[in-house]
């Protein structure tokens, strides 16, 4: 159930980001899309190479940490589930009249407790890296949405020229500011 | 957009989707189960072996709380790698005759609770 919620939330987040990129002008949308794919790419396209390096490094570290902790977490969960299966099987054996050693029950219980604690620790570390990744992506997208391009796409200043229509013709006014 | 750029973006998008799937598809440790509600039997005490005749042995012991004990398990220790189960007496005295002289070997004794849980073993050396 929780996994389904996470999947739906992730899909909604990705869809929202894609929609946000679609709602922005073409050049900016391209940068947003690139930043969704990999933090820093959008900044690099706009010429902000320093920020691009920072975001890309943060994303790389976060993804690497997330994968490493995820693998360890999965292993710990598997070990815990194995020990738990053995432990609960003892009850079936006892119910069926088989004799079970108390030392085996204790040893399995201790191994199961240890595996559970380890899985919880690994989950905490994994969540830390998920948080780091979310912050990295969030800051990266905010930055790419708010930042202006380094060159080329500067907004045009008002020309200071206006056209006034008169009864007997029209007048072109050019304003020069000092 | 260049085909190569499009391919790179497609690959990046696929990698991102695969990464998200990898993270979200991981199984989570479920609730920790309650400890098994079983009676662990007390350990037999004062385990003594006497040898009235050749290959005949009398075994005696005491137990602190016999109400929780269904029976005992008597092992011969030292013949092989694992203790060999010889008998499952229900009283705290047991005469046994072996087909060989067990001098120097050990008898192991443990109690089995009414929940079928076998407790710790005590051993005594055959005189």
GROMACS .gro file of N, CA and C in nm, chain A residues 3 6-7 10 14 30 33-34 36-37 45 63 66-67 70-71 73-74 77 80-81 84 87-88 90-91 94 96-103 105 109 112-113 116 119-120 123 126 130 137, chain B residues 1 5 8-10 12-16 18-38 40-41 70-71 73 75 88 110 112 115-120:
model
  276
    3UNK      N    1   0.400   0.136  -0.083
    3UNK     CA    2   0.479   0.139  -0.204
    3UNK      C    3   0.397   0.197  -0.318
    6UNK      N    4   0.380   0.568  -0.286
    6UNK     CA    5   0.507   0.628  -0.326
    6UNK      C    6   0.518   0.633  -0.478
    7UNK      N    7   0.477   0.522  -0.542
    7UNK     CA    8   0.482   0.517  -0.689
    7UNK      C    9   0.393   0.625  -0.748
   10UNK      N   10   0.544   0.964  -0.694
   10UNK     CA   11   0.658   0.984  -0.784
   10UNK      C   12   0.609   1.016  -0.925
   14UNK      N   13   0.675   1.361  -1.133
   14UNK     CA   14   0.736   1.365  -1.266
   14UNK      C   15   0.641   1.431  -1.365
   30UNK      N   16   1.317   2.354  -2.238
   30UNK     CA   17   1.427   2.263  -2.270
   30UNK      C   18   1.521   2.250  -2.151
   33UNK      N   19   1.350   2.050  -1.875
   33UNK     CA   20   1.349   1.907  -1.909
   33UNK      C   21   1.486   1.845  -1.885
   34UNK      N   22   1.588   1.917  -1.926
   34UNK     CA   23   1.724   1.867  -1.905
   34UNK      C   24   1.755   1.854  -1.757
   36UNK      N   25   1.541   1.801  -1.523
   36UNK     CA   26   1.467   1.687  -1.467
   36UNK      C   27   1.547   1.559  -1.492
   37UNK      N   28   1.605   1.551  -1.610
   37UNK     CA   29   1.682   1.431  -1.643
   37UNK      C   30   1.808   1.422  -1.558
   45UNK      N   31   2.320   2.429  -2.008
   45UNK     CA   32   2.271   2.477  -2.138
   45UNK      C   33   2.254   2.628  -2.139
   63UNK      N   34   2.268   1.021  -0.577
   63UNK     CA   35   2.227   0.897  -0.645
   63UNK      C   36   2.317   0.780  -0.604
   66UNK      N   37   2.233   0.684  -0.258
   66UNK     CA   38   2.101   0.620  -0.256
   66UNK      C   39   2.109   0.475  -0.305
   67UNK      N   40   2.183   0.454  -0.414
   67UNK     CA   41   2.194   0.318  -0.466
   67UNK      C   42   2.266   0.227  -0.367
   70UNK      N   43   2.047   0.165  -0.076
   70UNK     CA   44   1.931   0.085  -0.118
   70UNK      C   45   1.968  -0.063  -0.128
   71UNK      N   46   2.086  -0.089  -0.183
   71UNK     CA   47   2.131  -0.229  -0.196
   71UNK      C   48   2.149  -0.291  -0.057
   73UNK      N   49   2.012  -0.193   0.219
   73UNK     CA   50   1.880  -0.201   0.283
   73UNK      C   51   1.804  -0.325   0.234
   74UNK      N   52   1.810  -0.348   0.103
   74UNK     CA   53   1.740  -0.465   0.047
   74UNK      C   54   1.796  -0.594   0.106
   77UNK      N   55   1.673  -0.633   0.461
   77UNK     CA   56   1.532  -0.673   0.464
   77UNK      C   57   1.519  -0.822   0.431
   80UNK      N   58   1.632  -1.024   0.728
   80UNK     CA   59   1.529  -1.017   0.832
   80UNK      C   60   1.411  -1.107   0.798
   81UNK      N   61   1.367  -1.102   0.672
   81UNK     CA   62   1.252  -1.184   0.632
   81UNK      C   63   1.285  -1.333   0.643
   84UNK      N   64   1.284  -1.421   1.010
   84UNK     CA   65   1.146  -1.416   1.059
   84UNK      C   66   1.069  -1.541   1.016
   87UNK      N   67   1.177  -1.821   1.232
   87UNK     CA   68   1.126  -1.804   1.368
   87UNK      C   69   0.978  -1.841   1.376
   88UNK      N   70   0.900  -1.793   1.280
   88UNK     CA   71   0.756  -1.823   1.283
   88UNK      C   72   0.729  -1.971   1.253
   90UNK      N   73   0.895  -2.210   1.373
   90UNK     CA   74   0.907  -2.285   1.499
   90UNK      C   75   0.770  -2.307   1.563
   91UNK      N   76   0.686  -2.206   1.555
   91UNK     CA   77   0.552  -2.219   1.613
   91UNK      C   78   0.475  -2.333   1.546
   94UNK      N   79   0.613  -2.662   1.673
   94UNK     CA   80   0.566  -2.689   1.809
   94UNK      C   81   0.420  -2.733   1.807
   96UNK      N   82   0.276  -2.886   1.573
   96UNK     CA   83   0.268  -3.021   1.515
   96UNK      C   84   0.325  -3.128   1.607
   97UNK      N   85   0.375  -3.088   1.724
   97UNK     CA   86   0.426  -3.185   1.820
   97UNK      C   87   0.574  -3.211   1.811
   98UNK      N   88   0.644  -3.140   1.722
   98UNK     CA   89   0.790  -3.158   1.712
   98UNK      C   90   0.858  -3.086   1.827
   99UNK      N   91   0.970  -3.143   1.871
   99UNK     CA   92   1.046  -3.080   1.978
   99UNK      C   93   1.145  -2.981   1.917
  100UNK      N   94   1.147  -2.862   1.971
  100UNK     CA   95   1.237  -2.756   1.921
  100UNK      C   96   1.327  -2.713   2.035
  101UNK      N   97   1.454  -2.694   2.002
  101UNK     CA   98   1.549  -2.651   2.105
  101UNK      C   99   1.526  -2.504   2.142
  102UNK      N  100   1.522  -2.478   2.271
  102UNK     CA  101   1.504  -2.340   2.317
  102UNK      C  102   1.620  -2.253   2.270
  103UNK      N  103   1.739  -2.312   2.263
  103UNK     CA  104   1.857  -2.235   2.219
  103UNK      C  105   1.843  -2.193   2.073
  105UNK      N  106   1.552  -2.136   1.921
  105UNK     CA  107   1.452  -2.029   1.919
  105UNK      C  108   1.517  -1.897   1.960
  109UNK      N  109   1.571  -1.569   1.729
  109UNK     CA  110   1.509  -1.443   1.772
  109UNK      C  111   1.612  -1.331   1.776
  112UNK      N  112   1.705  -1.235   1.425
  112UNK     CA  113   1.595  -1.160   1.363
  112UNK      C  114   1.594  -1.015   1.416
  113UNK      N  115   1.612  -0.999   1.547
  113UNK     CA  116   1.614  -0.864   1.606
  113UNK      C  117   1.728  -0.782   1.548
  116UNK      N  118   1.653  -0.682   1.194
  116UNK     CA  119   1.550  -0.577   1.191
  116UNK      C  120   1.612  -0.441   1.224
  119UNK      N  121   1.814  -0.327   0.935
  119UNK     CA  122   1.728  -0.281   0.825
  119UNK      C  123   1.674  -0.141   0.855
  120UNK      N  124   1.640  -0.117   0.981
  120UNK     CA  125   1.589   0.016   1.017
  120UNK      C  126   1.698   0.123   1.000
  123UNK      N  127   1.747   0.184   0.639
  123UNK     CA  128   1.634   0.260   0.584
  123UNK      C  129   1.651   0.409   0.616
  126UNK      N  130   1.905   0.544   0.382
  126UNK     CA  131   1.847   0.554   0.248
  126UNK      C  132   1.756   0.677   0.239
  130UNK      N  133   1.753   0.999  -0.005
  130UNK     CA  134   1.634   1.039  -0.082
  130UNK      C  135   1.606   1.187  -0.056
  137UNK      N  136   1.719   1.810  -0.650
  137UNK     CA  137   1.632   1.829  -0.766
  137UNK      C  138   1.546   1.955  -0.750
  179UNK      N  139   1.600   1.902  -3.320
  179UNK     CA  140   1.690   1.833  -3.227
  179UNK      C  141   1.765   1.720  -3.298
  183UNK      N  142   2.126   1.366  -2.982
  183UNK     CA  143   2.079   1.434  -2.860
  183UNK      C  144   1.950   1.369  -2.811
  186UNK      N  145   2.032   1.047  -2.643
  186UNK     CA  146   2.090   1.068  -2.509
  186UNK      C  147   1.980   1.103  -2.410
  187UNK      N  148   1.889   1.188  -2.453
  187UNK     CA  149   1.779   1.227  -2.363
  187UNK      C  150   1.689   1.108  -2.332
  188UNK      N  151   1.665   1.027  -2.433
  188UNK     CA  152   1.583   0.907  -2.412
  188UNK      C  153   1.648   0.813  -2.312
  190UNK      N  154   1.870   0.899  -2.083
  190UNK     CA  155   1.867   0.963  -1.951
  190UNK      C  156   1.730   0.946  -1.885
  191UNK      N  157   1.625   0.962  -1.966
  191UNK     CA  158   1.489   0.948  -1.913
  191UNK      C  159   1.463   0.805  -1.867
  192UNK      N  160   1.510   0.708  -1.949
  192UNK     CA  161   1.493   0.567  -1.911
  192UNK      C  162   1.570   0.536  -1.783
  193UNK      N  163   1.692   0.592  -1.773
  193UNK     CA  164   1.774   0.569  -1.652
  193UNK      C  165   1.705   0.628  -1.529
  194UNK      N  166   1.647   0.746  -1.546
  194UNK     CA  167   1.576   0.811  -1.435
  194UNK      C  168   1.456   0.727  -1.392
  196UNK      N  169   1.411   0.406  -1.442
  196UNK     CA  170   1.459   0.280  -1.381
  196UNK      C  171   1.506   0.303  -1.239
  197UNK      N  172   1.572   0.416  -1.216
  197UNK     CA  173   1.620   0.448  -1.081
  197UNK      C  174   1.505   0.467  -0.985
  198UNK      N  175   1.402   0.540  -1.031
  198UNK     CA  176   1.286   0.562  -0.944
  198UNK      C  177   1.216   0.430  -0.913
  199UNK      N  178   1.206   0.344  -1.016
  199UNK     CA  179   1.143   0.213  -0.996
  199UNK      C  180   1.224   0.130  -0.897
  200UNK      N  181   1.358   0.137  -0.909
  200UNK     CA  182   1.447   0.062  -0.820
  200UNK      C  183   1.427   0.105  -0.675
  201UNK      N  184   1.413   0.236  -0.655
  201UNK     CA  185   1.399   0.287  -0.518
  201UNK      C  186   1.261   0.253  -0.462
  202UNK      N  187   1.157   0.271  -0.545
  202UNK     CA  188   1.021   0.255  -0.491
  202UNK      C  189   0.979   0.108  -0.483
  203UNK      N  190   1.044   0.020  -0.559
  203UNK     CA  191   1.002  -0.120  -0.560
  203UNK      C  192   1.068  -0.203  -0.451
  204UNK      N  193   1.154  -0.142  -0.371
  204UNK     CA  194   1.224  -0.219  -0.267
  204UNK      C  195   1.127  -0.265  -0.159
  205UNK      N  196   1.134  -0.395  -0.120
  205UNK     CA  197   1.046  -0.440  -0.012
  205UNK      C  198   1.086  -0.375   0.121
  206UNK      N  199   0.989  -0.358   0.207
  206UNK     CA  200   1.015  -0.296   0.336
  206UNK      C  201   1.002  -0.400   0.445
  207UNK      N  202   1.081  -0.385   0.550
  207UNK     CA  203   1.069  -0.481   0.660
  207UNK      C  204   0.931  -0.464   0.726
  208UNK      N  205   0.862  -0.576   0.739
  208UNK     CA  206   0.728  -0.568   0.797
  208UNK      C  207   0.736  -0.564   0.948
  209UNK      N  208   0.621  -0.559   1.010
  209UNK     CA  209   0.618  -0.546   1.157
  209UNK      C  210   0.693  -0.660   1.224
  210UNK      N  211   0.759  -0.625   1.330
  210UNK     CA  212   0.834  -0.725   1.405
  210UNK      C  213   0.736  -0.819   1.476
  211UNK      N  214   0.755  -0.951   1.458
  211UNK     CA  215   0.658  -1.043   1.519
  211UNK      C  216   0.670  -1.051   1.670
  212UNK      N  217   0.561  -1.085   1.734
  212UNK     CA  218   0.563  -1.103   1.880
  212UNK      C  219   0.644  -1.228   1.914
  213UNK      N  220   0.707  -1.225   2.029
  213UNK     CA  221   0.786  -1.341   2.071
  213UNK      C  222   0.694  -1.462   2.091
  214UNK      N  223   0.745  -1.580   2.058
  214UNK     CA  224   0.665  -1.703   2.074
  214UNK      C  225   0.632  -1.722   2.222
  215UNK      N  226   0.505  -1.752   2.247
  215UNK     CA  227   0.461  -1.770   2.385
  215UNK      C  228   0.476  -1.917   2.421
  216UNK      N  229   0.595  -1.954   2.463
  216UNK     CA  230   0.623  -2.095   2.494
  216UNK      C  231   0.684  -2.107   2.634
  218UNK      N  232   0.964  -2.253   2.852
  218UNK     CA  233   1.099  -2.311   2.844
  218UNK      C  234   1.122  -2.391   2.973
  219UNK      N  235   1.157  -2.517   2.961
  219UNK     CA  236   1.170  -2.601   3.081
  219UNK      C  237   1.295  -2.566   3.162
  248UNK      N  238   0.740  -3.218   3.044
  248UNK     CA  239   0.664  -3.331   2.990
  248UNK      C  240   0.747  -3.459   2.998
  249UNK      N  241   0.873  -3.448   2.959
  249UNK     CA  242   0.964  -3.562   2.966
  249UNK      C  243   1.109  -3.512   2.959
  251UNK      N  244   1.518  -3.588   2.789
  251UNK     CA  245   1.586  -3.650   2.675
  251UNK      C  246   1.727  -3.687   2.720
  253UNK      N  247   2.091  -3.836   2.619
  253UNK     CA  248   2.182  -3.851   2.505
  253UNK      C  249   2.311  -3.918   2.550
  266UNK      N  250   1.379  -4.130   2.622
  266UNK     CA  251   1.301  -4.013   2.664
  266UNK      C  252   1.224  -4.048   2.791
  288UNK      N  253   1.848  -3.337   2.905
  288UNK     CA  254   1.774  -3.210   2.894
  288UNK      C  255   1.627  -3.237   2.921
  290UNK      N  256   1.217  -3.149   2.841
  290UNK     CA  257   1.127  -3.102   2.735
  290UNK      C  258   1.001  -3.050   2.803
  293UNK      N  259   0.521  -2.755   2.621
  293UNK     CA  260   0.505  -2.691   2.488
  293UNK      C  261   0.598  -2.752   2.384
  294UNK      N  262   0.666  -2.861   2.419
  294UNK     CA  263   0.761  -2.929   2.329
  294UNK      C  264   0.890  -2.851   2.305
  295UNK      N  265   0.923  -2.764   2.397
  295UNK     CA  266   1.050  -2.692   2.386
  295UNK      C  267   1.154  -2.762   2.472
  296UNK      N  268   1.267  -2.790   2.408
  296UNK     CA  269   1.374  -2.861   2.480
  296UNK      C  270   1.471  -2.759   2.539
  297UNK      N  271   1.498  -2.771   2.666
  297UNK     CA  272   1.584  -2.676   2.737
  297UNK      C  273   1.732  -2.710   2.723
  298UNK      N  274   1.811  -2.645   2.808
  298UNK     CA  275   1.956  -2.664   2.803
  298UNK      C  276   1.994  -2.802   2.853
   0.00000   0.00000   0.00000
